Coordinates of C-alpha atoms in Angstrom, one line a residue:
M1 CA 149.1 -5.0 139.0
S2 CA 146.2 -2.6 138.9
P3 CA 146.4 0.5 136.6
V4 CA 147.4 3.8 138.1
H5 CA 144.8 6.5 137.5
P6 CA 145.6 10.2 137.7
S7 CA 144.5 11.9 140.9
H8 CA 143.3 15.4 141.3
D9 CA 141.7 17.6 143.9
V10 CA 138.7 18.4 141.8
V11 CA 137.3 17.3 138.4
V12 CA 134.8 19.8 136.8
V13 CA 132.5 18.4 134.2
G14 CA 131.5 21.0 131.6
A15 CA 133.4 24.0 130.2
G16 CA 130.6 26.5 129.8
A17 CA 130.3 29.7 131.8
A18 CA 129.6 27.9 135.1
G19 CA 132.3 25.2 134.7
L20 CA 135.0 27.6 133.7
T21 CA 134.1 30.0 136.6
T22 CA 134.4 27.1 139.0
T23 CA 137.6 25.8 137.4
A24 CA 139.3 29.3 137.4
A25 CA 138.4 29.9 141.1
L26 CA 139.6 26.5 142.3
H27 CA 142.8 26.8 140.2
A28 CA 143.5 30.2 141.6
A29 CA 143.0 28.8 145.1
G30 CA 145.8 26.3 144.5
L31 CA 143.7 23.2 144.0
D32 CA 144.7 20.6 141.4
T33 CA 141.7 21.0 139.1
V34 CA 140.8 19.4 135.7
C35 CA 137.9 20.6 133.6
L36 CA 136.4 18.0 131.2
E37 CA 134.4 19.1 128.2
A38 CA 132.5 16.8 125.9
R39 CA 132.5 19.2 123.0
D40 CA 135.5 20.2 120.9
R41 CA 135.1 23.8 122.1
T42 CA 134.4 25.7 125.3
G43 CA 131.3 27.8 125.9
G44 CA 128.4 25.3 126.1
R45 CA 125.3 27.3 125.4
L46 CA 127.5 30.4 124.6
A47 CA 128.1 29.8 120.9
T48 CA 129.2 32.6 118.5
T49 CA 129.7 32.3 114.8
S50 CA 132.8 33.7 113.0
D51 CA 130.8 36.8 112.0
E52 CA 130.0 37.6 115.7
L53 CA 126.4 36.2 115.7
D54 CA 125.3 34.5 118.9
L55 CA 123.5 31.2 118.4
G56 CA 123.1 30.7 122.2
A57 CA 123.1 33.3 125.0
T58 CA 122.9 36.8 123.7
W59 CA 122.1 39.4 126.4
F60 CA 122.8 40.5 129.9
W61 CA 121.0 43.1 131.9
D62 CA 121.3 45.8 134.6
G63 CA 121.4 44.1 138.0
E64 CA 123.7 41.3 136.7
P65 CA 127.0 42.4 138.3
R66 CA 129.0 39.3 137.7
V67 CA 128.7 39.4 134.0
A68 CA 129.4 43.2 133.9
A69 CA 132.5 42.7 136.1
L70 CA 133.7 39.8 133.9
T71 CA 133.5 41.8 130.7
V72 CA 135.6 44.5 132.3
R73 CA 138.2 42.0 133.6
L74 CA 138.5 40.3 130.2
G75 CA 138.4 43.5 128.2
I76 CA 135.2 42.6 126.3
A77 CA 133.4 45.5 124.7
V78 CA 129.6 45.7 125.3
F79 CA 126.9 47.7 123.6
E80 CA 123.2 48.2 124.1
Q81 CA 120.6 46.1 122.2
H82 CA 118.9 48.1 119.5
R83 CA 115.3 48.9 120.6
A84 CA 114.4 52.1 118.7
G85 CA 111.4 52.0 116.5
D86 CA 108.0 50.2 116.5
A87 CA 107.5 46.5 116.9
I88 CA 105.1 44.1 115.2
A89 CA 102.4 42.0 116.9
E90 CA 101.4 39.1 114.7
R91 CA 98.1 37.3 115.5
P92 CA 96.0 34.8 113.5
T93 CA 93.7 37.7 112.7
G94 CA 96.4 39.9 111.3
M95 CA 99.4 42.1 112.1
Q96 CA 99.6 45.3 114.1
R97 CA 102.4 47.9 114.3
V98 CA 102.9 48.7 118.0
A99 CA 104.8 51.5 119.7
G100 CA 107.5 50.2 122.0
N101 CA 109.5 47.0 122.2
P102 CA 109.2 43.6 123.8
I103 CA 112.5 44.4 125.5
D104 CA 111.3 47.4 127.5
V105 CA 114.4 47.8 129.7
P106 CA 118.0 48.1 128.4
A107 CA 119.7 44.9 127.4
Y108 CA 123.4 44.6 126.5
R109 CA 125.4 42.5 124.1
Y110 CA 129.0 41.5 123.8
R111 CA 131.4 42.3 121.0
P112 CA 132.7 40.0 119.6
G113 CA 129.9 37.8 121.0
A114 CA 129.0 35.9 124.1
A115 CA 131.5 33.1 123.6
A116 CA 134.2 35.7 124.2
L117 CA 133.4 35.3 127.9
T118 CA 134.2 31.6 128.1
A119 CA 137.1 31.9 125.6
G120 CA 138.6 34.6 127.9
L121 CA 138.2 32.4 131.0
A122 CA 139.7 29.4 129.2
A123 CA 142.7 31.4 128.0
Q124 CA 143.7 32.1 131.5
L125 CA 144.0 28.4 132.4
P126 CA 147.1 26.3 131.8
D127 CA 146.7 23.8 128.9
R128 CA 146.8 20.9 131.3
V129 CA 143.7 22.0 133.1
L130 CA 141.2 22.0 130.2
R131 CA 140.5 18.8 128.3
L132 CA 138.1 19.1 125.3
S133 CA 136.4 16.2 123.5
T134 CA 136.3 14.3 126.8
P135 CA 132.8 13.3 127.7
V136 CA 132.3 11.7 131.1
T137 CA 130.6 8.4 131.0
A138 CA 130.4 7.2 134.6
I139 CA 131.1 8.4 138.1
R140 CA 131.7 6.1 141.1
S141 CA 132.3 7.2 144.7
D142 CA 133.4 5.7 147.9
D143 CA 134.2 7.4 151.3
D144 CA 137.6 8.7 150.2
T145 CA 137.4 9.6 146.5
V146 CA 135.4 9.9 143.4
E147 CA 136.3 8.0 140.2
V148 CA 135.5 9.7 137.0
H149 CA 135.3 7.6 133.8
T150 CA 135.9 8.9 130.3
D151 CA 136.7 7.1 127.0
A152 CA 140.3 8.2 127.5
G153 CA 140.6 6.7 130.9
R154 CA 139.8 7.2 134.6
L155 CA 140.6 10.0 137.0
H156 CA 140.4 10.1 140.8
A157 CA 139.4 13.2 142.6
G158 CA 138.4 14.4 146.0
H159 CA 135.4 16.3 144.5
V160 CA 133.4 16.5 141.3
V161 CA 131.5 19.5 140.1
L162 CA 128.8 19.0 137.5
A163 CA 128.6 22.2 135.5
I164 CA 126.1 20.7 133.0
P165 CA 122.3 20.7 133.1
P166 CA 121.0 18.3 135.8
A167 CA 118.8 16.4 133.3
L168 CA 121.9 15.9 131.0
A169 CA 124.0 14.7 134.0
V170 CA 121.6 11.9 135.1
A171 CA 120.8 10.9 131.5
G172 CA 124.3 10.7 130.2
I173 CA 126.5 9.7 133.2
D174 CA 126.2 6.3 134.9
F175 CA 126.3 6.8 138.7
H176 CA 125.8 3.1 139.4
G177 CA 122.7 3.8 141.5
A178 CA 124.7 6.0 144.0
L179 CA 122.5 9.1 143.7
E180 CA 119.4 9.4 145.9
P181 CA 116.2 8.5 144.0
Q182 CA 114.7 11.9 144.9
L183 CA 117.7 13.7 143.4
V184 CA 117.5 11.7 140.2
R185 CA 113.8 12.5 139.9
L186 CA 114.4 16.2 140.5
A187 CA 117.2 16.3 137.9
E188 CA 115.0 14.4 135.3
A189 CA 112.2 16.9 135.8
T190 CA 114.3 20.1 135.7
P191 CA 114.1 21.9 132.4
V192 CA 117.2 22.5 130.3
W193 CA 117.5 26.2 129.6
M194 CA 117.1 26.6 125.8
G195 CA 116.6 22.8 125.6
G196 CA 113.3 23.2 123.8
V197 CA 114.3 26.1 121.6
V198 CA 115.5 26.6 118.0
K199 CA 117.3 29.9 117.5
V200 CA 117.4 31.3 114.0
V201 CA 119.8 34.1 112.9
A202 CA 119.5 35.7 109.4
T203 CA 121.9 38.3 108.0
Y204 CA 121.2 41.0 105.4
H205 CA 123.0 43.6 103.3
A206 CA 121.7 46.3 105.6
P207 CA 119.3 46.8 108.6
F208 CA 116.5 48.0 106.2
W209 CA 113.8 47.7 108.8
R210 CA 115.2 50.6 110.7
A211 CA 114.7 52.9 107.7
A212 CA 111.0 52.1 107.9
G213 CA 110.9 53.1 111.6
L214 CA 110.9 49.5 112.8
A215 CA 112.9 48.0 115.7
G216 CA 113.3 44.6 114.0
A217 CA 111.2 43.2 116.9
A218 CA 108.1 41.1 116.8
I219 CA 105.9 38.9 119.0
S220 CA 104.0 36.3 117.1
W221 CA 101.0 34.1 118.0
T222 CA 101.3 32.2 114.7
G223 CA 105.0 31.4 114.4
P224 CA 107.1 29.6 113.6
L225 CA 109.2 32.2 115.3
R226 CA 107.5 33.3 118.5
E227 CA 109.6 36.4 118.9
I228 CA 112.1 38.2 116.7
H229 CA 114.8 40.8 117.6
D230 CA 117.5 42.9 116.0
M231 CA 120.9 41.3 116.1
S232 CA 122.8 43.8 114.2
G233 CA 126.2 45.0 115.3
P234 CA 126.7 48.3 117.2
D235 CA 127.1 50.2 113.9
G236 CA 124.3 48.3 112.2
M237 CA 126.6 45.8 110.7
P238 CA 126.5 42.9 110.3
A239 CA 122.8 43.5 109.8
A240 CA 120.8 40.7 111.3
L241 CA 117.6 39.5 112.8
F242 CA 117.2 36.6 115.2
G243 CA 114.3 34.7 116.6
F244 CA 113.2 31.8 118.7
A245 CA 110.9 28.9 117.8
P246 CA 109.8 25.9 119.7
A247 CA 111.8 22.8 118.8
A248 CA 108.6 21.0 117.8
A249 CA 108.2 23.5 115.0
A250 CA 111.5 22.6 113.3
G251 CA 110.2 20.1 110.9
P252 CA 110.1 19.9 107.1
G253 CA 109.8 23.4 105.6
F254 CA 111.1 25.2 108.6
A255 CA 114.0 26.9 106.9
T256 CA 111.6 28.3 104.3
A257 CA 109.0 29.4 107.0
V258 CA 111.6 31.3 109.0
T259 CA 112.4 33.5 106.0
T260 CA 108.8 34.0 104.8
Q261 CA 107.6 35.1 108.3
P262 CA 110.1 38.0 108.6
A263 CA 109.1 39.0 105.0
R264 CA 105.5 39.3 106.2
L265 CA 106.6 41.3 109.2
F266 CA 109.3 43.6 107.9
G267 CA 109.1 43.6 104.1
R268 CA 110.1 41.5 101.1
Q269 CA 113.8 42.2 101.6
A270 CA 113.7 39.9 104.6
A271 CA 112.9 36.9 102.4
Q272 CA 116.4 36.9 100.9
P273 CA 118.9 36.7 103.8
E274 CA 122.6 36.6 102.9
T275 CA 123.1 33.8 105.5
L276 CA 120.8 31.8 107.6
H277 CA 121.9 30.0 110.8
V278 CA 119.5 27.5 112.5
Q279 CA 120.6 26.3 115.9
D280 CA 118.3 23.6 117.3
W281 CA 119.4 23.3 120.9
S282 CA 117.0 20.4 121.5
A283 CA 119.2 18.3 119.1
E284 CA 122.4 19.2 120.8
R285 CA 123.7 15.9 122.3
W286 CA 125.7 17.7 125.0
T287 CA 122.9 20.1 126.0
S288 CA 119.6 18.3 125.8
P289 CA 119.0 14.6 126.3
P290 CA 115.9 13.2 124.5
G291 CA 112.6 14.3 125.9
T292 CA 113.8 17.4 127.9
Q293 CA 112.2 19.8 125.5
H294 CA 108.9 18.8 127.1
L295 CA 109.9 19.9 130.6
M296 CA 108.3 23.2 131.6
D297 CA 108.5 23.4 135.4
Y298 CA 110.9 26.3 135.7
G299 CA 110.1 26.6 139.4
L300 CA 112.6 23.7 139.9
F301 CA 115.5 26.0 138.9
G302 CA 117.6 26.8 141.9
H303 CA 116.0 24.0 144.0
P304 CA 117.4 23.7 147.5
V305 CA 118.6 20.2 146.7
Y306 CA 121.0 21.6 144.1
Q307 CA 122.6 23.8 146.8
Q308 CA 123.6 20.6 148.7
A309 CA 126.5 18.3 147.9
A310 CA 125.7 14.7 147.0
L311 CA 127.8 11.5 147.3
A312 CA 128.8 12.1 150.9
G313 CA 129.7 15.7 150.2
R314 CA 131.8 15.1 147.2
L315 CA 129.6 16.0 144.2
H316 CA 128.4 19.5 143.6
W317 CA 126.1 21.2 141.1
A318 CA 127.0 24.2 139.1
S319 CA 124.9 24.9 136.0
T320 CA 122.7 27.9 135.4
E321 CA 119.6 25.7 136.2
T322 CA 120.9 25.4 139.7
A323 CA 121.3 29.1 140.4
T324 CA 119.0 30.6 143.1
V325 CA 118.6 33.8 141.1
H326 CA 119.2 34.7 137.4
A327 CA 118.7 31.1 136.6
G328 CA 118.9 30.6 132.8
H329 CA 121.1 33.7 132.4
V330 CA 124.8 33.9 132.0
E331 CA 124.7 35.7 135.4
G332 CA 123.1 32.6 136.9
A333 CA 125.9 30.4 135.5
L334 CA 128.6 32.6 137.0
L335 CA 126.8 32.6 140.3
A336 CA 126.4 28.8 140.3
G337 CA 130.0 28.4 139.4
E338 CA 131.1 30.6 142.3
R339 CA 128.8 28.8 144.7
A340 CA 130.2 25.4 143.7
A341 CA 133.8 26.6 144.1
H342 CA 133.1 28.0 147.5
A343 CA 131.5 24.7 148.5
V344 CA 134.5 22.7 147.4
L345 CA 136.9 25.0 149.2
A346 CA 134.8 24.8 152.4
A347 CA 134.7 21.0 152.1
C348 CA 138.5 20.9 151.7
S349 CA 139.0 23.1 154.7
A350 CA 136.7 20.8 156.7
Q351 CA 138.7 17.8 155.6
R352 CA 141.9 19.3 156.6
A353 CA 140.3 20.0 160.0
G354 CA 139.4 16.3 160.2
M355 CA 135.7 16.9 159.9
G356 CA 135.1 15.2 156.5
P357 CA 133.7 16.7 153.3
A358 CA 130.0 16.5 154.4
A359 CA 130.7 18.7 157.4
A360 CA 131.6 21.8 155.4
A361 CA 129.7 25.0 156.1
P362 CA 127.1 26.0 153.5
P363 CA 128.2 28.7 151.1
P364 CA 127.0 32.2 151.8
S365 CA 123.8 33.4 150.3
S366 CA 124.1 33.7 146.5
R367 CA 121.2 36.1 146.2
S368 CA 122.4 39.3 144.7
P369 CA 121.0 42.7 145.7
S370 CA 118.8 42.6 142.5
T371 CA 116.8 39.4 142.6
G372 CA 114.8 40.2 139.5
S373 CA 115.7 39.1 136.0
G374 CA 116.0 42.7 134.9
R375 CA 113.2 42.4 132.5
A376 CA 109.6 43.6 132.4
V377 CA 107.7 41.9 129.6
A378 CA 104.3 41.1 131.1
S379 CA 102.4 43.2 128.6
W380 CA 103.9 41.3 125.7
K381 CA 102.9 37.8 126.7
A382 CA 101.1 35.9 124.1
P383 CA 98.6 33.1 125.0
P384 CA 99.9 29.7 125.9
A385 CA 100.9 27.4 123.0
R386 CA 98.1 25.4 121.6
Q387 CA 100.4 22.5 120.6
T388 CA 101.7 20.0 123.1
G389 CA 105.2 19.1 123.9
G390 CA 108.3 21.0 123.3
N391 CA 106.6 24.3 122.7
F392 CA 108.4 27.5 123.7
G393 CA 107.3 31.0 123.0
P394 CA 105.8 34.1 124.5
G395 CA 103.8 33.1 127.6
D396 CA 105.2 29.5 127.6
A397 CA 108.4 30.1 129.5
P398 CA 111.0 32.7 130.2
T399 CA 112.7 34.1 127.1
P400 CA 116.2 32.7 126.4
N401 CA 118.8 35.4 127.2

């Protein structure tokens, strides 16, 4: 007698902002939905420490209505990124104090941190819907169903939503050759947002740089941190600076280098942080498969192929890399999650009408009234990186949000 596998309307892979948005929408619509997450926590690239420091996504911007609405709905306090004071430009020839800030339009942060968004979404779901520590190993499909394999067993579903970076999906999930070769090539070439980045956060006894008239902001042509920003709380505490470095820079001596550099820029007090957090996203198994830190074609974000269902209309994409606008931002993740949920609901309606999943109408345009990123940083771009492979910094790619 063959084993009986649980059957669901939808299986969502990934419990980050996109996956939980999709899951919440489908659950609210009455579909039997299960969300599988490989990590032992929700959030994905939204990762906040116990002292409210964001190691992943940090900001949102004006013109990003989905994030703003979600903070209101979940009761999450927001505050404006500290920008007052001068910035530092660091070049091989020396340092220069510069009026203004690399972030030259208002940016907003979350209290108690970005992970509160996904924690709030997850808290609204029944326990049976969300399954942590459950990586998906394989997906098989036929005309009637999709079979999702995990170490804990198999699940059958009418639809699967991949709310993980496309490159991670095709590297880590065995599709048994069912995906079109051009789709596989596209996914393999699509960068993983923050996949080539190390984020460093240092805390101090006080935001001492502010007393010197500095914003805690810097752009560097020398590194290892290519840019630095103030990450202090709304009242200045906890006092913190954070910065981004290319993953290729995170070799021996990196921890020392990322304390000596702020000391050069902001004074000797910066050399003695109370705590130092180093988050290498390129080394995160459930974010970046090997080699993706070298991918730089951000023009593949929001590619039209990601707006179409695969596997005879039963597999849908929903990570921030697939968003048509605000890709890479939390806003893009929410948008992609909404789009995927709409696509599944439309396909289910088409099936009930006897049309089959592939006959579903396309989702409405996901372009918001504001199609820009909400940022204007052209005057702060540094020259392209001189090193090869895995480099990320000013001028190399969009700044992680």
